[in-house]
Coordinates of C-alpha atoms in Angstrom, one line a residue:
Chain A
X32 CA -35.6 24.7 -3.7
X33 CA -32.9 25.5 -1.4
X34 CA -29.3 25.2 -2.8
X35 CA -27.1 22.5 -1.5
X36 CA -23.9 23.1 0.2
X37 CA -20.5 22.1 -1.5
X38 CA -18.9 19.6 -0.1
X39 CA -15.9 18.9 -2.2
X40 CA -14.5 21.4 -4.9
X41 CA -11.7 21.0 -7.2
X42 CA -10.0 24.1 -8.9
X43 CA -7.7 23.4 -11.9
X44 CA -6.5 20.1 -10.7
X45 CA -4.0 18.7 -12.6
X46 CA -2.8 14.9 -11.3
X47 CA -1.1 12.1 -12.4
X48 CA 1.9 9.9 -11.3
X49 CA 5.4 10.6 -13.2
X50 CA 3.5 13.1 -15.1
X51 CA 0.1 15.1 -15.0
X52 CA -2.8 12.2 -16.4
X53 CA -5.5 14.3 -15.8
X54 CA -5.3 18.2 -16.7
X55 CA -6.6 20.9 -15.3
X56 CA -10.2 20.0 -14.1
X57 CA -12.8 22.2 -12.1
X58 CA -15.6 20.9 -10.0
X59 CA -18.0 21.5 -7.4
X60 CA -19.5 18.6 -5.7
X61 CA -22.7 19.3 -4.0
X62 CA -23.5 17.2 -0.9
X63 CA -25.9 14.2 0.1
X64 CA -25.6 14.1 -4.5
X65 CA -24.1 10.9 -6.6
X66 CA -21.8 11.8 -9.4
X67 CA -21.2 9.7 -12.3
X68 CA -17.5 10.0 -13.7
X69 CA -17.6 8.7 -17.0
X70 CA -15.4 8.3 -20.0
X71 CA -13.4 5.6 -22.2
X72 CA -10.1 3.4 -21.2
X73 CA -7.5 5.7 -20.7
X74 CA -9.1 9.0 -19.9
X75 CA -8.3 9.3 -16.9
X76 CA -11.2 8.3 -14.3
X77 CA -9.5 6.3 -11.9
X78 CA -6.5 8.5 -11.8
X79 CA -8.8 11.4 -10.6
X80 CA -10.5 9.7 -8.1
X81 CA -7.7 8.3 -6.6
X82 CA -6.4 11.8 -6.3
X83 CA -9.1 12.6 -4.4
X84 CA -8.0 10.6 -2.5
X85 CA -4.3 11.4 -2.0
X86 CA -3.4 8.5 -3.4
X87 CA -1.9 9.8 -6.8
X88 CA 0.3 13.0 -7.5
X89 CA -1.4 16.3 -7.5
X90 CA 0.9 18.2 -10.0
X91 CA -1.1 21.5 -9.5
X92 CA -4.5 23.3 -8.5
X93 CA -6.3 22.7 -5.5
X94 CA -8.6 20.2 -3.4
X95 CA -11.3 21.7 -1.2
X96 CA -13.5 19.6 1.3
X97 CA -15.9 21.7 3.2
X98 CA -13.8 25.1 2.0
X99 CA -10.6 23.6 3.3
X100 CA -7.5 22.5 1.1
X101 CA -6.8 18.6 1.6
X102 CA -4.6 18.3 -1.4
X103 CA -1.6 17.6 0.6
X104 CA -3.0 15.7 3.1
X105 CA -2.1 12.0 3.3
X106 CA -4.9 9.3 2.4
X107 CA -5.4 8.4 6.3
X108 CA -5.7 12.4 7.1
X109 CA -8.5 12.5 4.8
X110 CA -10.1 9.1 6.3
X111 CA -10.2 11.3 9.6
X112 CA -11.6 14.4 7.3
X113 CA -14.5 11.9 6.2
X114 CA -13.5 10.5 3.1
X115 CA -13.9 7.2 1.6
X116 CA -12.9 5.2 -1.1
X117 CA -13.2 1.6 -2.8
X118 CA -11.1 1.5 -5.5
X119 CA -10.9 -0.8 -8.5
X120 CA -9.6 -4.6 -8.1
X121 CA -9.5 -5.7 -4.9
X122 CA -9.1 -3.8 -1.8
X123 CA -9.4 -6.0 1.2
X124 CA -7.4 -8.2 2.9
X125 CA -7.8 -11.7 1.4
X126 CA -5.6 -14.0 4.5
X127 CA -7.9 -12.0 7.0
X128 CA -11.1 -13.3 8.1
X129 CA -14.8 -11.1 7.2
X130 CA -14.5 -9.7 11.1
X131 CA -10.4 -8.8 10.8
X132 CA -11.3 -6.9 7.5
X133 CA -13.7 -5.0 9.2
X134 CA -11.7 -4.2 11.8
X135 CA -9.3 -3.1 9.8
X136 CA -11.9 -0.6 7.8
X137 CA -12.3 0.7 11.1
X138 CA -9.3 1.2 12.0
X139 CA -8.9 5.1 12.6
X140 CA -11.5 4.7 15.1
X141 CA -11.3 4.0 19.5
X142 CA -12.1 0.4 19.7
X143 CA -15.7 1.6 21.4
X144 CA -16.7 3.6 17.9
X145 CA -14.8 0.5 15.6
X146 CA -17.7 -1.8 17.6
X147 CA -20.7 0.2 16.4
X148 CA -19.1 0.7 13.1
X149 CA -18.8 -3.0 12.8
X150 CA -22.6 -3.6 13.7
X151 CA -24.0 -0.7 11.8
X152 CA -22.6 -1.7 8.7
X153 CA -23.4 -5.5 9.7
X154 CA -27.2 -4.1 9.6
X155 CA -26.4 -2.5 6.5
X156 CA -25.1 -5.3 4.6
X157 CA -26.6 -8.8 6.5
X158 CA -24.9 -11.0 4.1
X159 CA -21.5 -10.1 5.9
X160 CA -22.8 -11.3 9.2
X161 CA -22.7 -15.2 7.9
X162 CA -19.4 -15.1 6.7
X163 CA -17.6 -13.4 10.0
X164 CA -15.5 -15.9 10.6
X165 CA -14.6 -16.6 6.5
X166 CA -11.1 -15.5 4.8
X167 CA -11.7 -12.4 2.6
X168 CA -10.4 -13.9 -0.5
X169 CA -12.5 -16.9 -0.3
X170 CA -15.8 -14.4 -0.6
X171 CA -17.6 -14.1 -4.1
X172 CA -16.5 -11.3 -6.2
X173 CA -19.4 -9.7 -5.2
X174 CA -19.7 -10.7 -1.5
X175 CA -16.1 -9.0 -1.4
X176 CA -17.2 -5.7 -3.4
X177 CA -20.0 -5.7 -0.3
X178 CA -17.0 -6.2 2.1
X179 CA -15.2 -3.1 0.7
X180 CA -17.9 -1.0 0.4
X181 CA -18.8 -2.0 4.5
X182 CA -15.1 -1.1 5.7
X183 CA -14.9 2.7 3.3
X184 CA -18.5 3.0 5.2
X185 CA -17.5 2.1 8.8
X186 CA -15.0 5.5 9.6
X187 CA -18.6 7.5 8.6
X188 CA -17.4 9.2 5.5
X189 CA -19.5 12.0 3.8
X190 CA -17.6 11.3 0.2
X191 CA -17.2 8.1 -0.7
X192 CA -15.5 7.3 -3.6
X193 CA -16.2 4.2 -5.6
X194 CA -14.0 2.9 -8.8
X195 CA -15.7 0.6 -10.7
X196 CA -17.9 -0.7 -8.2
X197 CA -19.9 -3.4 -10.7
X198 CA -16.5 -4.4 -12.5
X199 CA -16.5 -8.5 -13.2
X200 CA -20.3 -9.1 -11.5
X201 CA -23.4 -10.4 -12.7
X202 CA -25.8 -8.4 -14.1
X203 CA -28.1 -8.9 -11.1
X204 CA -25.1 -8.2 -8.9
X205 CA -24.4 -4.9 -10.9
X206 CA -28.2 -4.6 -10.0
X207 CA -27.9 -4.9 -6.7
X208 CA -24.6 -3.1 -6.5
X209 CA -26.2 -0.1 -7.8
X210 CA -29.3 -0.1 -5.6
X211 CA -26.5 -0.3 -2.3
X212 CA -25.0 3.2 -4.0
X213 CA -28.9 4.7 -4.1
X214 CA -29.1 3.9 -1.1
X215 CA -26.2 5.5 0.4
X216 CA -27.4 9.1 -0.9
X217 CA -30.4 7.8 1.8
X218 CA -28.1 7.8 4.3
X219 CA -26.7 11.3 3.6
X220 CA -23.6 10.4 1.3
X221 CA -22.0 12.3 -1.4
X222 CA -21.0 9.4 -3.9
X223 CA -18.1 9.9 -6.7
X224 CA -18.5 6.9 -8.9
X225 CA -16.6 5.8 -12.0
X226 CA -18.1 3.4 -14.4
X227 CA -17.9 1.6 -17.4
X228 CA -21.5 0.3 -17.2
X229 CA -22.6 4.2 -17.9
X230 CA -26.3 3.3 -18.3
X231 CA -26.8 1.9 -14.8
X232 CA -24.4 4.8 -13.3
X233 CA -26.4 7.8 -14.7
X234 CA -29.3 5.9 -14.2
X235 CA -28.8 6.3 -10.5
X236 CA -27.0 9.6 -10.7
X237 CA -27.9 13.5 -10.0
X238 CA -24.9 14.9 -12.1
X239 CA -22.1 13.2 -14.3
X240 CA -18.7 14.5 -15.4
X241 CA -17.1 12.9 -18.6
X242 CA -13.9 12.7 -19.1
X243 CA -12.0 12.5 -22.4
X244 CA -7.9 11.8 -22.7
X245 CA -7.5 13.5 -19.6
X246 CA -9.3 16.5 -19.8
X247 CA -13.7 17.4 -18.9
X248 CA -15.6 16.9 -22.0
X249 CA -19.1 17.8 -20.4
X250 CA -20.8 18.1 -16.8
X251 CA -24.7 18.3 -16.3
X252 CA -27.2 16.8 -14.8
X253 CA -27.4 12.9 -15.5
X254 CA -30.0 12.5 -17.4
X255 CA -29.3 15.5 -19.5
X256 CA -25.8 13.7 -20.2
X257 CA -27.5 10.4 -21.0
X258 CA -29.9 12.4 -23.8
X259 CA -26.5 13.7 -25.6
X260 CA -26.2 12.7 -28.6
X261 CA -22.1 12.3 -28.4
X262 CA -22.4 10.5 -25.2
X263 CA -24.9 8.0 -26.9
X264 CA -22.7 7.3 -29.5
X265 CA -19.4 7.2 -27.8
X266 CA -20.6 5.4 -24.8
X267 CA -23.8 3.6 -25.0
X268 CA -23.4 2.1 -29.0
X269 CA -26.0 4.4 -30.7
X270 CA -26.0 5.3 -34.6
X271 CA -24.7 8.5 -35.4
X272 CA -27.7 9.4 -37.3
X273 CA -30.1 8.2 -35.0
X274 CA -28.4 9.8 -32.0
X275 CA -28.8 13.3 -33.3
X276 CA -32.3 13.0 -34.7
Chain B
X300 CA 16.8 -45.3 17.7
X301 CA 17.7 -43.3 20.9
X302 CA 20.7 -41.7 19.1
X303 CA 18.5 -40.8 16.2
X304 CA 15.6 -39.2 18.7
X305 CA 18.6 -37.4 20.3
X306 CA 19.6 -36.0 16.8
X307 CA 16.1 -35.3 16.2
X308 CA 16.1 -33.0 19.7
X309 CA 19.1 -31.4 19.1
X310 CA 17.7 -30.7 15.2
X311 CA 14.5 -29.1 16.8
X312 CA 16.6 -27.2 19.4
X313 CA 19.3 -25.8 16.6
X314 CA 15.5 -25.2 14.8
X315 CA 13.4 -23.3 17.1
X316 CA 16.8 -20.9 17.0
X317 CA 16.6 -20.5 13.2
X318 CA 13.1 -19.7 13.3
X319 CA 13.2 -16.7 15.4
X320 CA 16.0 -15.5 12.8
X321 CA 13.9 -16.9 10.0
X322 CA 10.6 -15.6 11.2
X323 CA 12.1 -11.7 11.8
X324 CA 13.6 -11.9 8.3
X325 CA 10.4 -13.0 7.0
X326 CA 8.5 -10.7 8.6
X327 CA 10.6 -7.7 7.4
X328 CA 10.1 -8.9 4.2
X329 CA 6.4 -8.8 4.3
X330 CA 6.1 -5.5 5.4
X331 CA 9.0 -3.6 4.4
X332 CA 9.7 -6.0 1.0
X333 CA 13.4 -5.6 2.0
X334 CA 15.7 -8.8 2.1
X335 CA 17.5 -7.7 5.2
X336 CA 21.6 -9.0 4.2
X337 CA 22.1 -7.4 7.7
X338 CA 20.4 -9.4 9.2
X339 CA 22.7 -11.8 10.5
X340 CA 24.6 -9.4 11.8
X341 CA 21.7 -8.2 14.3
X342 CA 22.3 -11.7 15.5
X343 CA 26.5 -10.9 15.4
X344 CA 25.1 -8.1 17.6
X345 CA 22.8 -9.6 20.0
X346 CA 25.3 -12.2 20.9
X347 CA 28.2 -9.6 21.4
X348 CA 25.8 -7.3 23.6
X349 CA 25.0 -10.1 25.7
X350 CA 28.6 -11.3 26.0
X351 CA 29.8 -7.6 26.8
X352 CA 27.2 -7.8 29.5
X353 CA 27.9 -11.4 31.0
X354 CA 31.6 -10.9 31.1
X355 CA 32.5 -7.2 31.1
X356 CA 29.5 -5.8 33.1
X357 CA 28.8 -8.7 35.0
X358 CA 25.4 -8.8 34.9
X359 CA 23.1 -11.9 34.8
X360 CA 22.2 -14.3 32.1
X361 CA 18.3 -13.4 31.7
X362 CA 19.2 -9.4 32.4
X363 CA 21.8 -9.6 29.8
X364 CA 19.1 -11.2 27.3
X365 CA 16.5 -9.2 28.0
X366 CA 18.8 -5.8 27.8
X367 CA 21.0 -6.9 24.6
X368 CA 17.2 -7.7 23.1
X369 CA 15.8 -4.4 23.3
X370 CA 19.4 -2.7 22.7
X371 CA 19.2 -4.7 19.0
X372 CA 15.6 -4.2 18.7
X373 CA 16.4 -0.4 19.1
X374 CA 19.3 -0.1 16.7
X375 CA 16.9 -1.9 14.2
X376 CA 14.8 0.7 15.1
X377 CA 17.0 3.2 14.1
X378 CA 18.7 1.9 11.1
X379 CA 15.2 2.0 9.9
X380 CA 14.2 5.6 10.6
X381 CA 17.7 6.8 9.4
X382 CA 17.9 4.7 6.2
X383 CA 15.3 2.3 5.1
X384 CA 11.9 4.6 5.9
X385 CA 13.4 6.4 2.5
X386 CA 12.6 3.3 0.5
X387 CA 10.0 3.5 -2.4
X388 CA 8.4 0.5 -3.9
X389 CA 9.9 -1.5 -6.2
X390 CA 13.3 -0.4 -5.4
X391 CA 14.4 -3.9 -4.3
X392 CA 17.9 -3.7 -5.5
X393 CA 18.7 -0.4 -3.5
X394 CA 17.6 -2.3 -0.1
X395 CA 20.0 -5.0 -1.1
X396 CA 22.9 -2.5 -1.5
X397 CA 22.3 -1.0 1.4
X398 CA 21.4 -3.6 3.8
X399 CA 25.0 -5.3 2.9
X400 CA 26.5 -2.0 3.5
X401 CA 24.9 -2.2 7.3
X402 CA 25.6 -5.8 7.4
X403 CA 29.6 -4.7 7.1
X404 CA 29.7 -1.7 9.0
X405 CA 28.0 -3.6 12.2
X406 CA 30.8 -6.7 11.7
X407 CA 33.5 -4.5 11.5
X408 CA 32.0 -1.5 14.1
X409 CA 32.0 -4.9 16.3
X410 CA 35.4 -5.6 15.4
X411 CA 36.8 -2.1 15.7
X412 CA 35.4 -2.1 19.2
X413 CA 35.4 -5.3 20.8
X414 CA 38.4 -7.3 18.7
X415 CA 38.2 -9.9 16.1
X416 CA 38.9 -13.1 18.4
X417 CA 36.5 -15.4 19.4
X418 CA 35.1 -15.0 23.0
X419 CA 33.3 -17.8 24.9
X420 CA 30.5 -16.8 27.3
X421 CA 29.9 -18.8 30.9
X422 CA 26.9 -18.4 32.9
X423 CA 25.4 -20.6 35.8
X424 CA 24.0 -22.5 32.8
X425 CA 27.1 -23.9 31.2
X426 CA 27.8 -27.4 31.5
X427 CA 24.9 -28.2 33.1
X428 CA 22.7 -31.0 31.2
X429 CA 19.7 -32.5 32.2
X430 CA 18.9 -36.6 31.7
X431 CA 15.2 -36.8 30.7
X432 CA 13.7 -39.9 30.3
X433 CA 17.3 -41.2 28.8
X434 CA 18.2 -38.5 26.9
X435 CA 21.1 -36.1 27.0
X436 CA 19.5 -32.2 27.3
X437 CA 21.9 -29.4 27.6
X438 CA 20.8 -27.0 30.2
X439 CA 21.7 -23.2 27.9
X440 CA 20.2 -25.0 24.4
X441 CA 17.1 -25.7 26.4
X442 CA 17.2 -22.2 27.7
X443 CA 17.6 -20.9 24.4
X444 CA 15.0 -23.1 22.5
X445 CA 12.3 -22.2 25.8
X446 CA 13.3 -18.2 25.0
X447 CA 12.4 -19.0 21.3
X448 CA 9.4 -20.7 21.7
X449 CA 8.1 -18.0 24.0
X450 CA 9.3 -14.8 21.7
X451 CA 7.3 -16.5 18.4
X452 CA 4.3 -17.5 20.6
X453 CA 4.3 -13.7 22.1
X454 CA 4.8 -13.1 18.2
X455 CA 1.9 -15.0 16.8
X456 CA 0.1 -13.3 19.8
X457 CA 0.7 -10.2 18.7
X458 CA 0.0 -10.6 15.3
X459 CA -3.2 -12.6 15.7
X460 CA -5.0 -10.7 18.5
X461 CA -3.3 -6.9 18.8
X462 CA -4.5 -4.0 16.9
X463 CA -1.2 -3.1 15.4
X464 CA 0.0 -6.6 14.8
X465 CA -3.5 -7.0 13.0
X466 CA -2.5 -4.0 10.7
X467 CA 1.5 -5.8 10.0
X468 CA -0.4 -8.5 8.5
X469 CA -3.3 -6.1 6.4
X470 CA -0.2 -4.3 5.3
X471 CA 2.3 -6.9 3.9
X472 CA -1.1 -8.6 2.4
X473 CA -2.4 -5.4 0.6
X474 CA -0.7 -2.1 1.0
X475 CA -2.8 -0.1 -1.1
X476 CA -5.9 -1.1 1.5
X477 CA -3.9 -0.5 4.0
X478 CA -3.4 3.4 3.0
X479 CA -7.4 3.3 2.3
X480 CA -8.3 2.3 5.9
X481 CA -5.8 4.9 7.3
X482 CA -3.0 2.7 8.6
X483 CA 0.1 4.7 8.6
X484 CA 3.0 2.7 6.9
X485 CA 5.8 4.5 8.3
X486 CA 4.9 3.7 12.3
X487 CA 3.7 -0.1 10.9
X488 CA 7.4 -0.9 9.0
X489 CA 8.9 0.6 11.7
X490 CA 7.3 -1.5 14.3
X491 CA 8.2 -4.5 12.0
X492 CA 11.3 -4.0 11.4
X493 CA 12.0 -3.4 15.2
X494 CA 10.9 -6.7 16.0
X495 CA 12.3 -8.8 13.4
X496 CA 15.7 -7.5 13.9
X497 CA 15.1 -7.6 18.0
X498 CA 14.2 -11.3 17.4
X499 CA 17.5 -12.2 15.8
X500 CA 19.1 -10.3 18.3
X501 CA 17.3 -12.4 20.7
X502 CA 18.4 -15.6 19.2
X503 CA 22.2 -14.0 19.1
X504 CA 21.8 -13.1 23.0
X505 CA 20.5 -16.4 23.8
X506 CA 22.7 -18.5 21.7
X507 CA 25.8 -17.2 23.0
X508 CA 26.7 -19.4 25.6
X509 CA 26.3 -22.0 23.5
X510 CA 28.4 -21.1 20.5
X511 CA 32.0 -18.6 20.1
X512 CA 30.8 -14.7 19.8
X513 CA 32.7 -13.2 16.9
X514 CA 32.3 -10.3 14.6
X515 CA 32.0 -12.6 11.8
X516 CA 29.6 -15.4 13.3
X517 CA 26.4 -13.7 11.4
X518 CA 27.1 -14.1 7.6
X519 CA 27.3 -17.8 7.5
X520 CA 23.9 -18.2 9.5
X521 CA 22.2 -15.4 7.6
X522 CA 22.3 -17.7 4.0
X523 CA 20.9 -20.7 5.9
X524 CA 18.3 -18.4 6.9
X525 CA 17.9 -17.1 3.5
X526 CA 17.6 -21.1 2.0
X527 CA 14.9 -20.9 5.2
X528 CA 12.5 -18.4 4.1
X529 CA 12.9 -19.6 0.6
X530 CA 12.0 -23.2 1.6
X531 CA 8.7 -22.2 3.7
X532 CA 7.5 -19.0 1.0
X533 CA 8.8 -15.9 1.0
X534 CA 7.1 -13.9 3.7
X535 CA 5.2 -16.8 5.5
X536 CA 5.6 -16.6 9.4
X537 CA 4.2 -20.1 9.7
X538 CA 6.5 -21.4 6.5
X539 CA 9.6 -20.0 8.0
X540 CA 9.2 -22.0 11.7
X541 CA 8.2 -25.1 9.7
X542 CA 11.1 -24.5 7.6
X543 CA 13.3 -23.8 10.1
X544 CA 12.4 -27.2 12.2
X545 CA 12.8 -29.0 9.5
X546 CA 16.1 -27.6 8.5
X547 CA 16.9 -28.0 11.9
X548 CA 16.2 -31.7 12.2
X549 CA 17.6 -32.6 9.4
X550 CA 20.9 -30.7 9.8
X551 CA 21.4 -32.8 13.0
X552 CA 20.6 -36.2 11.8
X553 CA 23.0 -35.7 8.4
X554 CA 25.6 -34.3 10.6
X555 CA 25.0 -37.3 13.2
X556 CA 25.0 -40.3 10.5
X557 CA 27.3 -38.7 7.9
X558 CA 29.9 -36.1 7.2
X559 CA 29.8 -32.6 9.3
X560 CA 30.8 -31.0 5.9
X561 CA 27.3 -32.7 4.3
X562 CA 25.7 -30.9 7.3
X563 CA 26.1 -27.4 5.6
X564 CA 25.6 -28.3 2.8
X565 CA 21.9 -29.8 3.8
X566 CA 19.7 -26.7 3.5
X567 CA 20.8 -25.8 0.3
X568 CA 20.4 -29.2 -1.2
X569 CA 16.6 -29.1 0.8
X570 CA 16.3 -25.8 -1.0
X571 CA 17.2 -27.0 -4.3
X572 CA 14.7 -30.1 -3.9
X573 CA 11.7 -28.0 -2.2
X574 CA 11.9 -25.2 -5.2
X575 CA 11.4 -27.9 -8.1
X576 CA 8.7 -29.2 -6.3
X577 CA 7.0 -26.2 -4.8
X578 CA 8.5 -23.0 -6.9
X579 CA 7.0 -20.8 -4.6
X580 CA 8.4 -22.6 -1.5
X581 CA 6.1 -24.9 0.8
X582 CA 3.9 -22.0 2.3
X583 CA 4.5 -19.6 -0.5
X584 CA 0.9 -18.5 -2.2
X585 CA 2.3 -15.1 -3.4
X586 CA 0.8 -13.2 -0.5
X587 CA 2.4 -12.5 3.0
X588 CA 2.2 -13.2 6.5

């Protein structure tokens, strides 16, 4: 089997805001892959992906996507680069209507491009479509996770970024949350995710990082992750005893 | 009942002229979360540009309005490039400071250059008044109120149906999506703040005929602007021209049937009474424009 290129690498990455959060972390992120990013309140997961991002303080190290460093570029540079992110809590704009939202996620592109943005991710996610014309913040909580996930998808990133992405839904909207992710590596995506609901992120997942206090516990492939024994215990409620045997 | 509907015409008039203050203030405040102390003084300016123009230059009325516009528009410009691009969030307190600061050097830069004393401006406009349909309509407040009406309708225009206008509003609403999508803050507040403060020049320029240009003429209008924005929400275009309009009216028919002292005093009181009622002012839902 061929070996995939990398897409995004970190080296030594130490980021934060008033002081480093999360210390010197390494990683090589394959494309057209989804990465779980996994570890307990307070370690750090959401601070690392919004570096990623540009929008927390890169103390040190360096951020590589396709080979190049983007770890002083602002967070619209690396829009333009192909990067995307939905971060945790809300990220639209909830006075807007469903179409001014997207036209907003499309905003870095010519108004010819933003129109075929707009529809492709209206064939993406239909449900948008009926609610064109409705205020942002009077969609579901998981109408508007769809609407944020539609406007990081309409610039065409190849890393998206997602923090949190089932935070307060159902469990059949987590379901169906998590089936839109798989279905992204379809299209050709490298997806970031963190998560607290760590069984349906790895489920879905090639490789996952975990991250303890700030600094990588382990990285592997998902499922070899979800077989640890510390990871069952520390994450997904198992006995002690019973994880190790 | 015709003197009260002629109150209630003046009121809107003296309105219409708050809320393109009102509405540039508020929409600073959206964008840049700055209360702008200086911003009566844009108004100080626009008038004094205008009257340098009218009576020193001798140029015409709507030359002189559109010029001492643009002039204040790019001064606000520049006062933002210069000093408030530098502002982090959070650091409210620091914007207050400094905004004061601008407000004085502006009234006394005015001073220093142009003198203290009051000057009156004439154009073909003055002391011309219209009788419609029985009531008393002064030719330069009509003027004024039609220039008003236009700039926020060109406004609303902008904000509603342009690209960049569009991105003001995603930005005061949610700056952290804003950054996401790739709207650049620095060319959006800048933008902003141009056109607030080029609005209350406006209103200066086109008020100035109406009322004596002096170097001190914007503090007193910039805290009835500030009981204004507090009134309609903090931040809310529409709240501030309801606001204003009714502040207006209101102004005129206490000044008509009581004391001109009570008339001063009105906004504050309407402040004071909207507050208890509505703490986060009548358009107020903790998110702007």
């Amino acid at each position: 089997m061929p070996e995939k290129k990398v897409i995004l690498e970190l080296q030594d990455m130490c980021v934060g805001y008033s002081e480093p959060i999360v210390r010197n972390v390494s990683l090589k992120v394959e494309e057209n892959t989804i990465w779980s990013l996994i570890g307990g309140n307070g370690a750090g997961k959401s601070t690392l992906l919004k570096s990623l991002f540009g929008l927390t303080r890169c103390f040190s190290g360096t951020l590589l996507l396709d080979g190049a460093p983007i770890q002083n570029l602002s967070p619209a540079e690396r829009v333009r680069k192909g990067m995307g992110i939905v971060p945790q809590g809300r990220c639209n704009f909830p006075l807007m209507s469903v179409r001014e939202n997207l036209e907003m996620g499309a905003y870095t592109l010519s108004h010819s491009e933003a129109k075929r943005a707009m529809e492709r991710v209206l064939q993406m996610f239909p449900v948008l479509r009926q609610k064109l014309g409705e205020s942002a913040g009077n969609l579901s909580g998981g109408e508007q996770q769809i609407l944020e996930t539609a406007m990081a998808l309409e610039t065409g990133p190849r890393v998206l970024l997602l923090d949190e992405p089932s935070l307060g839904l159902s469990p059949k909207m987590q379901q169906e949350v998590f089936e839109n992710v798989e279905s992204l590596r379809g299209e050709g995506l490298t997806v970031i995710m963190a998560e607290q609901n760590i069984l349906g992120s790895l489920m879905i997942s090639d490789r996952a990082f975990v991250l303890d206090l700030g600094t990588k516990l382990m990285e592997g492939a998902a499922r070899e992750v979800l077989e640890d024994p510390k990871i069952k215990v520390a994450f997904l409620g198992a006995d002690p005893e019973e994880a190790v045997e | 009942m015709e003197f009260f509907i002629q109150l209630v015409i003046n009121g809107l008039m003296l309105g219409m002229v708050y809320a393109l203050i009102a509405i540039g203030l508020s929409l600073i405040f959206g964008v840049l979360e700055i209360v702008n102390f200086a911003h009566g003084h844009f108004y100080m300016l626009g008038a004094t540009v205008l009257a340098a123009l009218v009576t020193s230059a001798g140029i015409g009325f709507f030359p002189s309005l559109v010029i001492a516009t643009v002039a204040v528009g790019v001064v606000g410009y520049l006062v933002y490039v210069v000093l408030l691009r530098h502002f982090r969030e959070g650091e409210f307190d620091r914007g207050i400071i400094l905004t004061i600061g601008i407000g004085m050097v502006l009234q006394n830069g005015v001073a220093y250059l142009f003198g203290s004393s009051s000057r009156m401006v004439d154009t073909s406009l003055s002391f011309v008044s219209w009788d419609v349909a029985g009531f008393f309509v002064d030719a330069q407040r009509t003027v004024a109120v039609l220039v008003g009406a236009v700039a926020i309708a060109a406004l609303y225009a902008v904000l509603t149906f342009t690209r960049i206008g569009k991105a003001m509003r995603a930005f005061a609403q949610n700056r952290e999506a804003a950054f996401i999508v790739g709207i650049r803050p620095a060319v959006i507040a800048g933008i902003a703040v141009a056109i607030g403060i080029a609005l209350a020049g406006l209103a200066g320029a086109a008020l100035a005929p109406v009322f004596a240009v002096h170097p001190a003429m914007g503090a007193p209008i910039l805290f009835k602007v500030f009981a204004i924005i507090i009134i309609g929400g903090l931040g809310s275009l529409p709240g501030a021209l309801v606001a204003s309009l009714l502040i207006g009216v209101t102004e005129s028919v206490v000044g008509g049937y009581s004391s001109v002292a009570l008339q001063d005093a009105v906004a504050f009181m309407l402040m004071i009474v909207v507050l208890l009622a509505f703490p986060a002012g009548l358009f107020g839902k903790g998110i702007r424009v």
